[in-house]
CSV table of C-alpha atoms and ligand atoms in Angstrom, one decimal:
chain,number,residue,atom,x,y,z
A,1,MET,CA,25.4,7.6,8.9
A,2,LYS,CA,27.4,10.2,10.9
A,3,ASN,CA,24.9,11.7,13.3
A,4,VAL,CA,22.6,9.0,14.4
A,5,ALA,CA,19.7,10.0,16.7
A,6,PRO,CA,19.9,8.7,20.2
A,7,LYS,CA,18.0,5.4,20.7
A,8,LEU,CA,14.8,5.4,22.7
A,9,ASN,CA,13.9,2.9,25.3
A,10,GLN,CA,11.6,-0.1,24.4
A,11,LYS,CA,8.5,1.5,26.1
A,12,GLU,CA,8.9,4.7,24.1
A,13,TYR,CA,9.2,2.7,20.8
A,14,GLU,CA,6.1,0.7,21.8
A,15,LYS,CA,4.2,3.8,22.5
A,16,ASN,CA,5.3,5.5,19.3
A,17,PHE,CA,4.5,2.6,17.1
A,18,SER,CA,1.2,1.5,18.8
A,19,GLU,CA,-1.9,1.6,16.7
A,20,ILE,CA,-3.2,5.0,16.0
A,21,GLN,CA,-6.7,3.7,15.4
A,22,PRO,CA,-7.6,1.3,18.2
A,23,PRO,CA,-10.2,-1.4,17.6
A,24,LEU,CA,-13.9,-0.9,18.5
A,25,SER,CA,-15.1,-2.6,21.6
A,26,HIS,CA,-18.0,-5.0,21.3
A,27,ASN,CA,-20.5,-2.4,22.6
A,28,ALA,CA,-19.1,0.4,20.4
A,29,ALA,CA,-19.3,-1.8,17.3
A,30,ILE,CA,-22.9,-2.8,18.0
A,31,ALA,CA,-23.8,0.9,18.6
A,32,GLU,CA,-22.0,2.1,15.5
A,33,ALA,CA,-23.6,-0.7,13.4
A,34,ASN,CA,-27.0,0.4,14.6
A,35,ARG,CA,-26.4,3.9,13.4
A,36,CYS,CA,-26.2,2.7,9.8
A,37,LEU,CA,-29.3,3.6,7.8
A,38,TYR,CA,-28.9,0.5,5.4
A,39,CYS,CA,-29.4,2.8,2.5
A,40,PHE,CA,-31.0,1.0,-0.4
A,41,ASP,CA,-28.7,2.6,-3.0
A,42,SER,CA,-25.6,2.3,-0.7
A,43,PRO,CA,-23.3,5.1,-1.9
A,44,CYS,CA,-20.6,3.7,0.4
A,45,MET,CA,-20.7,0.4,-1.6
A,46,LYS,CA,-20.4,2.3,-4.9
A,47,ALA,CA,-17.4,4.2,-3.6
A,48,CYS,CA,-15.5,1.1,-2.5
A,49,PRO,CA,-13.4,-0.1,-5.5
A,50,THR,CA,-14.2,-3.8,-4.5
A,51,HIS,CA,-17.9,-2.9,-4.0
A,52,ILE,CA,-18.2,-4.7,-0.6
A,53,ASP,CA,-21.9,-4.9,0.4
A,54,ILE,CA,-21.3,-2.6,3.3
A,55,ALA,CA,-24.9,-2.2,4.4
A,56,THR,CA,-25.3,-6.0,4.6
A,57,PHE,CA,-22.1,-6.7,6.5
A,58,ILE,CA,-22.9,-3.9,9.0
A,59,LYS,CA,-26.4,-5.2,9.4
A,60,LYS,CA,-24.9,-8.6,10.2
A,61,ILE,CA,-22.7,-7.1,12.9
A,62,ALA,CA,-25.8,-5.4,14.4
A,63,THR,CA,-27.6,-8.7,14.6
A,64,GLY,CA,-24.6,-10.5,16.1
A,65,ASN,CA,-23.9,-12.6,12.9
A,66,LEU,CA,-20.2,-11.9,12.8
A,67,LEU,CA,-19.2,-14.9,10.7
A,68,GLY,CA,-21.9,-14.0,8.2
A,69,SER,CA,-20.5,-10.4,8.2
A,70,ALA,CA,-17.0,-11.6,7.5
A,71,LYS,CA,-18.3,-13.8,4.7
A,72,THR,CA,-20.1,-10.9,3.1
A,73,ILE,CA,-16.8,-8.9,3.2
A,74,PHE,CA,-14.6,-11.7,1.8
A,75,GLU,CA,-17.1,-12.3,-1.1
A,76,SER,CA,-15.9,-9.0,-2.5
A,77,ASN,CA,-12.4,-8.5,-1.0
A,78,TRP,CA,-9.8,-11.1,0.2
A,79,ILE,CA,-7.6,-8.4,1.6
A,80,ALA,CA,-10.3,-7.0,3.9
A,81,LEU,CA,-8.2,-6.6,7.0
A,82,THR,CA,-5.4,-4.6,5.4
A,83,CYS,CA,-8.1,-2.5,3.6
A,84,ALA,CA,-9.9,-1.8,6.9
A,85,LYS,CA,-6.7,-0.6,8.5
A,86,ALA,CA,-4.8,1.1,5.6
A,87,CYS,CA,-7.5,2.3,3.1
A,88,PRO,CA,-8.1,6.0,2.8
A,89,VAL,CA,-11.7,5.5,4.0
A,90,ASP,CA,-12.4,9.2,4.3
A,91,VAL,CA,-12.1,9.6,0.5
A,92,LEU,CA,-13.7,6.2,-0.3
A,93,CYS,CA,-16.5,4.5,1.6
A,94,GLU,CA,-16.8,6.8,4.6
A,95,GLY,CA,-16.4,9.8,2.4
A,96,ALA,CA,-19.5,8.7,0.5
A,97,CYS,CA,-21.6,7.9,3.5
A,98,VAL,CA,-24.9,9.8,3.6
A,99,TYR,CA,-24.2,11.0,7.1
A,100,ASN,CA,-21.8,13.5,5.5
A,101,GLU,CA,-24.7,15.3,3.9
A,102,LYS,CA,-26.4,15.7,7.3
A,103,GLU,CA,-23.1,17.0,8.6
A,104,GLU,CA,-22.9,14.2,11.1
A,105,PRO,CA,-19.9,11.8,11.5
A,106,PRO,CA,-20.0,9.1,8.8
A,107,ILE,CA,-20.4,5.5,9.8
A,108,GLN,CA,-17.0,4.1,10.8
A,109,ILE,CA,-17.0,1.5,8.0
A,110,GLY,CA,-13.3,0.8,8.2
A,111,ARG,CA,-13.4,0.1,12.0
A,112,LEU,CA,-16.5,-2.1,11.6
A,113,GLN,CA,-14.9,-4.1,8.8
A,114,ARG,CA,-11.9,-4.6,11.0
A,115,TYR,CA,-14.2,-5.6,13.9
A,116,ALA,CA,-15.8,-8.4,11.8
A,117,ILE,CA,-12.5,-9.6,10.3
A,118,ASP,CA,-10.5,-9.5,13.6
A,119,ARG,CA,-13.2,-11.7,15.2
A,120,TYR,CA,-13.0,-14.1,12.3
A,121,PHE,CA,-9.2,-14.5,12.7
A,122,GLU,CA,-9.5,-14.7,16.5
A,123,ARG,CA,-11.9,-17.7,16.0
A,124,GLY,CA,-9.2,-19.5,14.0
A,125,MET,CA,-10.6,-18.9,10.5
A,126,PRO,CA,-13.6,-21.2,10.6
A,127,PRO,CA,-14.3,-22.4,6.9
A,128,LEU,CA,-16.7,-20.0,5.1
A,129,PHE,CA,-15.9,-21.1,1.6
A,130,THR,CA,-15.4,-24.5,0.0
A,131,PRO,CA,-13.1,-24.8,-3.1
A,132,ALA,CA,-14.7,-26.4,-6.1
A,133,PRO,CA,-13.3,-29.9,-7.2
A,134,LYS,CA,-10.0,-29.6,-9.1
A,135,ASN,CA,-10.5,-28.7,-12.7
A,136,GLY,CA,-7.1,-30.0,-13.9
A,137,LYS,CA,-5.8,-26.5,-14.8
A,138,SER,CA,-2.8,-24.8,-13.2
A,139,VAL,CA,-2.0,-21.1,-12.7
A,140,GLY,CA,1.3,-19.6,-11.6
A,141,ILE,CA,1.3,-16.2,-9.9
A,142,ILE,CA,4.3,-13.9,-9.6
A,143,GLY,CA,4.1,-11.9,-6.4
A,144,SER,CA,2.1,-12.5,-3.2
A,145,GLY,CA,1.0,-8.9,-2.6
A,146,PRO,CA,-2.7,-8.0,-2.6
A,147,ALA,CA,-3.3,-8.5,-6.3
A,148,GLY,CA,-1.6,-11.9,-6.4
A,149,LEU,CA,-3.4,-13.1,-3.2
A,150,ALA,CA,-6.8,-12.0,-4.4
A,151,CYS,CA,-6.2,-13.7,-7.8
A,152,ALA,CA,-5.0,-16.9,-6.1
A,153,ALA,CA,-7.9,-17.1,-3.7
A,154,GLU,CA,-10.5,-16.7,-6.4
A,155,LEU,CA,-8.9,-19.2,-8.7
A,156,ALA,CA,-8.4,-21.8,-5.9
A,157,LEU,CA,-12.1,-21.6,-5.1
A,158,MET,CA,-12.9,-22.2,-8.7
A,159,GLY,CA,-10.9,-25.5,-8.7
A,160,TYR,CA,-7.5,-24.3,-10.1
A,161,ASP,CA,-4.2,-25.5,-8.9
A,162,VAL,CA,-2.4,-22.3,-7.9
A,163,THR,CA,1.2,-21.7,-7.0
A,164,ILE,CA,2.5,-18.2,-6.0
A,165,TYR,CA,6.2,-17.4,-6.5
A,166,GLU,CA,7.4,-14.7,-4.0
A,167,ALA,CA,10.9,-13.2,-4.1
A,168,MET,CA,10.9,-12.1,-0.4
A,169,LYS,CA,11.3,-14.5,2.6
A,170,LYS,CA,7.8,-13.7,3.9
A,171,PRO,CA,4.7,-13.5,1.7
A,172,GLY,CA,2.2,-10.6,1.6
A,173,GLY,CA,4.1,-8.1,-0.5
A,174,LEU,CA,3.8,-4.4,0.6
A,175,ASP,CA,1.1,-5.3,3.1
A,176,THR,CA,3.7,-7.4,5.0
A,177,TRP,CA,6.7,-5.0,4.9
A,178,GLY,CA,5.6,-1.7,3.5
A,179,ILE,CA,2.9,-0.4,5.8
A,180,ALA,CA,3.7,1.6,8.9
A,181,PRO,CA,3.4,-0.5,12.1
A,182,TYR,CA,1.0,2.1,13.8
A,183,LYS,CA,-1.5,1.4,10.9
A,184,MET,CA,-1.3,-2.4,10.9
A,185,THR,CA,1.0,-5.3,12.0
A,186,GLN,CA,2.8,-7.8,9.9
A,187,GLN,CA,0.6,-10.5,11.5
A,188,ASP,CA,-2.5,-8.9,10.1
A,189,SER,CA,-1.1,-9.3,6.6
A,190,LEU,CA,0.2,-12.9,7.3
A,191,ASN,CA,-3.3,-13.8,8.6
A,192,GLU,CA,-4.7,-12.8,5.2
A,193,VAL,CA,-2.0,-15.0,3.5
A,194,LYS,CA,-3.0,-17.9,5.7
A,195,LEU,CA,-6.6,-17.6,4.7
A,196,VAL,CA,-5.6,-17.8,1.0
A,197,GLU,CA,-3.4,-20.8,1.7
A,198,SER,CA,-6.3,-22.5,3.4
A,199,PHE,CA,-7.9,-22.8,0.0
A,200,GLY,CA,-5.0,-25.0,-1.2
A,201,VAL,CA,-2.8,-22.2,-2.7
A,202,LYS,CA,0.9,-23.1,-2.5
A,203,ILE,CA,3.3,-20.2,-1.9
A,204,LYS,CA,7.0,-20.5,-2.7
A,205,THR,CA,8.9,-17.8,-0.9
A,206,GLY,CA,12.5,-16.6,-1.6
A,207,VAL,CA,12.0,-17.4,-5.3
A,208,ARG,CA,12.7,-14.5,-7.6
A,209,VAL,CA,11.2,-15.3,-11.0
A,210,GLY,CA,13.6,-14.4,-13.8
A,211,GLU,CA,16.6,-15.1,-11.5
A,212,ASP,CA,16.1,-18.1,-9.3
A,213,ILE,CA,13.8,-19.8,-11.8
A,214,PRO,CA,13.4,-18.8,-15.5
A,215,ILE,CA,10.1,-17.3,-16.8
A,216,LYS,CA,10.1,-20.2,-19.2
A,217,SER,CA,9.5,-22.7,-16.4
A,218,LEU,CA,6.4,-20.9,-15.4
A,219,SER,CA,4.9,-21.0,-18.9
A,220,GLU,CA,5.9,-24.7,-19.2
A,221,ASN,CA,4.4,-25.7,-15.8
A,222,HIS,CA,1.2,-23.6,-15.8
A,223,ASP,CA,-1.7,-23.0,-18.2
A,224,ALA,CA,-1.7,-19.3,-17.4
A,225,VAL,CA,0.4,-16.8,-15.3
A,226,PHE,CA,-0.7,-13.8,-13.4
A,227,ILE,CA,1.9,-10.9,-12.8
A,228,GLY,CA,1.3,-9.1,-9.5
A,229,VAL,CA,4.8,-7.7,-9.0
A,230,GLY,CA,3.9,-4.2,-8.0
A,231,LEU,CA,6.5,-1.5,-8.4
A,232,ARG,CA,9.8,-1.9,-6.6
A,233,LYS,CA,12.6,-0.1,-8.5
A,234,PRO,CA,13.2,3.2,-6.8
A,235,SER,CA,13.3,6.4,-8.8
A,236,TRP,CA,16.4,8.5,-8.8
A,237,LEU,CA,16.5,12.2,-7.9
A,238,ASN,CA,19.3,12.6,-10.5
A,239,ILE,CA,21.1,15.2,-8.3
A,240,PRO,CA,24.8,15.1,-7.1
A,241,GLY,CA,25.4,13.3,-3.8
A,242,GLU,CA,22.8,10.5,-4.1
A,243,ASP,CA,25.4,7.9,-3.4
A,244,LEU,CA,26.4,9.3,0.0
A,245,THR,CA,26.0,7.3,3.2
A,246,GLY,CA,22.8,8.3,4.8
A,247,VAL,CA,20.7,8.5,1.5
A,248,VAL,CA,18.0,5.8,1.5
A,249,ASP,CA,15.0,4.9,-0.4
A,250,ALA,CA,11.7,5.4,1.5
A,251,LEU,CA,10.4,1.8,0.9
A,252,ASP,CA,13.7,0.3,2.1
A,253,PHE,CA,13.5,2.5,5.2
A,254,ILE,CA,9.9,1.5,5.9
A,255,GLU,CA,10.8,-2.2,5.4
A,256,ARG,CA,13.5,-1.9,8.0
A,257,VAL,CA,11.1,-0.3,10.5
A,258,THR,CA,8.5,-3.0,9.8
A,259,THR,CA,10.8,-6.1,9.9
A,260,ARG,CA,13.6,-5.3,12.3
A,261,LYS,CA,13.8,-4.4,16.0
A,262,TRP,CA,13.2,-0.7,16.2
A,263,ARG,CA,16.3,-0.2,18.3
A,264,SER,CA,18.4,-1.6,15.4
A,265,VAL,CA,17.1,0.9,12.9
A,266,ASP,CA,19.4,4.0,12.6
A,267,VAL,CA,17.8,7.3,11.9
A,268,GLY,CA,19.5,10.7,11.5
A,269,ARG,CA,19.1,13.4,14.1
A,270,ARG,CA,18.0,15.7,11.2
A,271,VAL,CA,16.1,14.0,8.3
A,272,ALA,CA,15.0,15.4,5.0
A,273,VAL,CA,12.3,13.4,3.1
A,274,ILE,CA,12.1,14.2,-0.6
A,275,GLY,CA,8.5,13.9,-2.0
A,276,ALA,CA,5.1,14.3,-0.5
A,277,GLY,CA,3.1,11.2,-1.3
A,278,ASN,CA,1.6,8.8,1.3
A,279,THR,CA,4.9,6.8,1.3
A,280,ALA,CA,6.9,9.9,2.0
A,281,ILE,CA,4.6,10.7,4.9
A,282,ASP,CA,4.9,7.2,6.3
A,283,ALA,CA,8.7,7.5,6.1
A,284,ALA,CA,8.7,10.9,7.7
A,285,THR,CA,6.4,10.0,10.7
A,286,GLU,CA,8.4,6.7,11.2
A,287,ALA,CA,11.7,8.7,11.3
A,288,LYS,CA,10.2,11.0,13.9
A,289,ARG,CA,8.8,8.1,16.0
A,290,LEU,CA,12.2,6.4,15.9
A,291,GLY,CA,13.7,9.5,17.6
A,292,ALA,CA,14.8,11.9,14.8
A,293,GLU,CA,14.9,15.4,16.3
A,294,GLU,CA,13.9,17.2,13.1
A,295,VAL,CA,12.1,15.9,10.1
A,296,ILE,CA,11.3,18.0,7.0
A,297,ILE,CA,9.4,17.1,3.9
A,298,ILE,CA,10.6,18.8,0.7
A,299,TYR,CA,8.1,19.1,-2.1
A,300,ARG,CA,8.5,21.2,-5.3
A,301,ARG,CA,4.8,22.0,-5.7
A,302,SER,CA,2.3,23.6,-3.2
A,303,ARG,CA,0.2,22.0,-0.4
A,304,LYS,CA,-2.7,22.0,-2.8
A,305,GLU,CA,-0.9,19.7,-5.3
A,306,MET,CA,0.7,17.3,-2.7
A,307,PRO,CA,-0.4,13.7,-3.5
A,308,ALA,CA,-0.7,12.6,0.2
A,309,TYR,CA,-4.2,12.5,1.6
A,310,ASP,CA,-5.2,15.2,4.1
A,311,TYR,CA,-5.4,12.6,6.8
A,312,GLU,CA,-1.7,11.7,6.2
A,313,TYR,CA,-0.7,15.3,6.1
A,314,TYR,CA,-2.3,16.0,9.5
A,315,LEU,CA,-0.8,12.9,11.0
A,316,ALA,CA,2.7,14.1,10.0
A,317,GLN,CA,2.0,17.6,11.2
A,318,ASN,CA,0.9,16.2,14.6
A,319,ASP,CA,4.1,14.3,14.8
A,320,GLY,CA,6.0,17.5,14.3
A,321,VAL,CA,7.1,17.0,10.7
A,322,ARG,CA,7.7,20.3,8.9
A,323,PHE,CA,6.9,20.9,5.3
A,324,TYR,CA,8.9,22.9,2.8
A,325,PHE,CA,6.6,23.4,-0.1
A,326,GLN,CA,7.6,24.8,-3.4
A,327,THR,CA,11.2,23.7,-2.7
A,328,SER,CA,13.3,21.4,-4.9
A,329,PRO,CA,16.5,19.6,-3.9
A,330,LYS,CA,19.6,20.5,-6.0
A,331,ARG,CA,22.5,18.7,-4.4
A,332,ILE,CA,23.2,16.5,-1.4
A,333,ILE,CA,26.3,17.7,0.3
A,334,GLY,CA,28.9,15.7,2.2
A,335,LYS,CA,32.3,14.0,1.8
A,336,LYS,CA,31.3,10.4,2.6
A,337,HIS,CA,28.2,11.0,4.7
A,338,VAL,CA,25.3,13.3,4.2
A,339,GLU,CA,25.9,16.7,5.8
A,340,ALA,CA,23.4,19.1,4.1
A,341,LEU,CA,20.9,19.4,1.4
A,342,GLU,CA,21.0,22.3,-1.0
A,343,CYS,CA,17.6,23.4,-2.2
A,344,VAL,CA,16.1,26.1,-4.4
A,345,ARG,CA,12.7,27.8,-4.1
A,346,MET,CA,10.2,27.1,-6.8
A,347,LYS,CA,7.3,29.1,-8.3
A,348,LEU,CA,4.6,28.1,-10.7
A,349,GLY,CA,5.5,28.9,-14.3
A,350,LYS,CA,3.3,29.6,-17.3
A,351,PRO,CA,0.7,26.9,-18.1
A,352,ASP,CA,1.9,24.1,-20.5
A,353,ALA,CA,-0.1,22.7,-23.5
A,354,GLU,CA,-2.4,20.9,-21.0
A,355,GLY,CA,-2.9,24.0,-19.0
A,356,ARG,CA,-0.8,22.7,-16.1
A,357,ARG,CA,1.5,25.2,-14.5
A,358,LYS,CA,4.9,23.6,-14.1
A,359,PRO,CA,7.1,24.6,-11.1
A,360,GLU,CA,10.3,26.5,-12.1
A,361,PRO,CA,13.2,27.6,-9.9
A,362,VAL,CA,13.2,31.1,-8.4
A,363,PRO,CA,16.5,32.8,-9.5
A,364,LYS,CA,19.1,33.2,-6.7
A,365,SER,CA,16.9,31.5,-4.1
A,366,GLY,CA,19.3,28.6,-3.2
A,367,PHE,CA,19.8,27.7,0.4
A,368,LYS,CA,21.3,24.9,2.5
A,369,ILE,CA,19.7,22.8,5.2
A,370,PRO,CA,22.0,20.8,7.5
A,371,VAL,CA,20.7,17.2,7.5
A,372,ASP,CA,22.2,13.8,8.5
A,373,MET,CA,19.9,11.6,6.4
A,374,VAL,CA,18.0,12.0,3.2
A,375,ILE,CA,15.0,9.7,2.5
A,376,LYS,CA,14.0,9.6,-1.2
A,377,SER,CA,10.3,9.1,-1.9
A,378,VAL,CA,9.8,10.2,-5.5
A,379,GLY,CA,8.0,7.1,-6.8
A,380,GLN,CA,8.8,3.5,-7.7
A,381,ASN,CA,9.2,2.0,-11.2
A,382,ILE,CA,8.4,-1.2,-12.8
A,383,GLU,CA,11.1,-3.9,-13.0
A,384,GLU,CA,11.4,-3.7,-16.8
A,385,THR,CA,14.4,-6.0,-17.1
A,386,PHE,CA,12.5,-8.9,-15.6
A,387,LEU,CA,9.4,-8.2,-17.6
A,388,ALA,CA,11.4,-8.0,-20.8
A,389,GLN,CA,11.9,-11.7,-20.5
A,390,ILE,CA,8.2,-12.3,-21.3
A,391,SER,CA,7.9,-12.4,-25.1
A,392,GLY,CA,5.3,-10.0,-26.6
A,393,LEU,CA,4.6,-8.2,-23.3
A,394,LYS,CA,4.1,-4.5,-23.9
A,395,ILE,CA,4.9,-1.8,-21.4
A,396,LYS,CA,3.7,1.7,-21.9
A,397,ASN,CA,4.6,4.7,-19.6
A,398,GLY,CA,6.0,2.3,-17.1
A,399,ARG,CA,2.9,0.2,-16.9
A,400,VAL,CA,2.1,-3.3,-18.2
A,401,LEU,CA,-0.6,-3.0,-20.8
A,402,VAL,CA,-3.7,-5.1,-20.2
A,403,ASN,CA,-7.1,-5.6,-21.6
A,404,GLU,CA,-9.3,-3.5,-19.2
A,405,GLU,CA,-12.0,-6.2,-19.1
A,406,THR,CA,-10.0,-9.4,-18.8
A,407,TYR,CA,-6.6,-8.1,-17.5
A,408,GLN,CA,-4.9,-10.2,-20.2
A,409,THR,CA,-1.6,-8.7,-21.3
A,410,THR,CA,-0.3,-8.6,-24.9
A,411,ASN,CA,1.1,-12.1,-24.3
A,412,PRO,CA,-2.2,-14.2,-24.2
A,413,MET,CA,-0.9,-16.6,-21.5
A,414,PHE,CA,0.0,-13.7,-19.1
A,415,PHE,CA,-2.4,-11.6,-17.1
A,416,ALA,CA,-1.5,-8.7,-14.8
A,417,GLY,CA,-2.9,-6.5,-12.1
A,418,GLY,CA,-2.2,-4.1,-9.2
A,419,ASP,CA,0.5,-1.4,-9.1
A,420,CYS,CA,2.3,-2.8,-12.2
A,421,ILE,CA,-0.7,-1.9,-14.4
A,422,ASN,CA,-1.9,1.2,-12.6
A,423,GLY,CA,1.3,2.9,-11.7
A,424,GLY,CA,0.7,2.7,-7.9
A,425,LYS,CA,-2.8,3.0,-6.3
A,426,GLU,CA,-4.3,1.6,-3.1
A,427,VAL,CA,-4.3,-1.9,-1.7
A,428,VAL,CA,-8.0,-2.1,-2.4
A,429,ASN,CA,-7.5,-1.4,-6.2
A,430,ALA,CA,-4.9,-4.2,-6.3
A,431,ALA,CA,-7.3,-6.6,-4.5
A,432,TYR,CA,-10.0,-5.8,-7.1
A,433,ASP,CA,-7.6,-6.2,-10.0
A,434,GLY,CA,-6.5,-9.6,-8.8
A,435,LYS,CA,-10.1,-10.8,-8.5
A,436,ARG,CA,-11.1,-9.6,-11.9
A,437,ALA,CA,-8.0,-11.1,-13.5
A,438,ALA,CA,-9.0,-14.5,-12.0
A,439,TYR,CA,-12.2,-14.2,-14.0
A,440,GLY,CA,-10.2,-13.3,-17.1
A,441,ILE,CA,-8.0,-16.3,-16.6
A,442,ASP,CA,-11.0,-18.6,-16.1
A,443,ARG,CA,-12.6,-17.2,-19.3
A,444,LEU,CA,-9.4,-18.0,-21.2
A,445,LEU,CA,-8.9,-21.5,-19.8
A,446,LEU,CA,-12.4,-22.8,-19.3
A,447,GLY,CA,-14.5,-20.3,-21.3
A,448,SER,CA,-16.5,-19.4,-18.2
A,449,GLY,CA,-18.2,-16.0,-17.6
B,1,LIG,FE1,-24.8,2.9,6.1
B,1,LIG,FE2,-23.6,5.2,5.5
B,1,LIG,FE3,-23.5,3.1,3.8
B,1,LIG,FE4,-25.8,4.4,4.2
B,1,LIG,S1,-24.0,5.3,3.2
B,1,LIG,S2,-25.5,2.2,4.1
B,1,LIG,S3,-25.6,5.0,6.4
B,1,LIG,S4,-22.6,3.2,5.8
């Protein structure tokens, strides 16, 4: 990159990347837990994709039974710490809390969940669950992200011999290297991995299935296989200049910020982020917190249609990120390095067959923005070349097809869950898929359920 933003000092980095949502103190947690009305129909529980018994775990915090509280949470969700810190709680559990109807602040469910799970890990993970005796069956899991870990935990407790194959050097998937450090730390994710390992699950890191070991060896060595590979292949903008130095993929950029020393991560003085999902917002705020002087988000539709949650939008705005709505990139300009981005204004066209108005360019509205770095965040795709090695596996619209009840794919030995079947949702959805797929696998191998 040509115009790298000046480096900050360590204290500034630490301040910029410190947690934006600090933990609750003991007294604050007890007071908040006592505000809960323990509603008999718990709308918060229904709104949680993993259906954690929220009223019960909060009640246990209020009575000082913190291990019992952690147990209640884990019974529904093995990825509970990540979910407590990275879930969009305002549109899920907290958004459904009855206090919203009274126009009073909802119960801080995410922070209470974090309180219980933090204490559990601080106490060195005392055993809360005992795996059943080995049942003689073996399951291979591809990917150690939230779906793979949840599936592994559930199967190990049922008595299965479980091995996870992870391509990266560290386990945990996106939770380990794809979440902004001011939301959660790598150690949080690694603690969840440790919990799953404590049930006897083996994790082989640095092993890329399909390259380092053939798919065939998994089907030969295991009775069933779960695919929890997420989405990793970045989408292209398909505009000139994408190969210039200074053009990076958002997830690669976030991975650098999460895994390297902040000082060693270069960021441009002026950065354009293409796309307006939650990943784009993370990349934009991280660029700003690394020292970029100007960060803009380019999005072809309006604020109303932007996929990022309101909370993320306001976070970016508070960091000084500017938004260019109804703007589309046409060309990245530069000889070797990025020098500018050529854009065009967009307007909403006539409704299509489904009644959705498609954005179309406004004639003669082109303009250039001088930038040193372009971060692409227009979605991730499934690794089709790897999945094509599994005979009979069907992929439709970039998603692995599964039976909605059992999570079995069109190859009966293979099951799948998480982003590779839903096109990219929340961690909590992946955690739920993994757990449900474990029941599907158990039904196939032992006829349970
Ligand atoms: Fe407690 Fe709110 Fe859930 Fe009712 S809806 S049980 S008040 S957290």
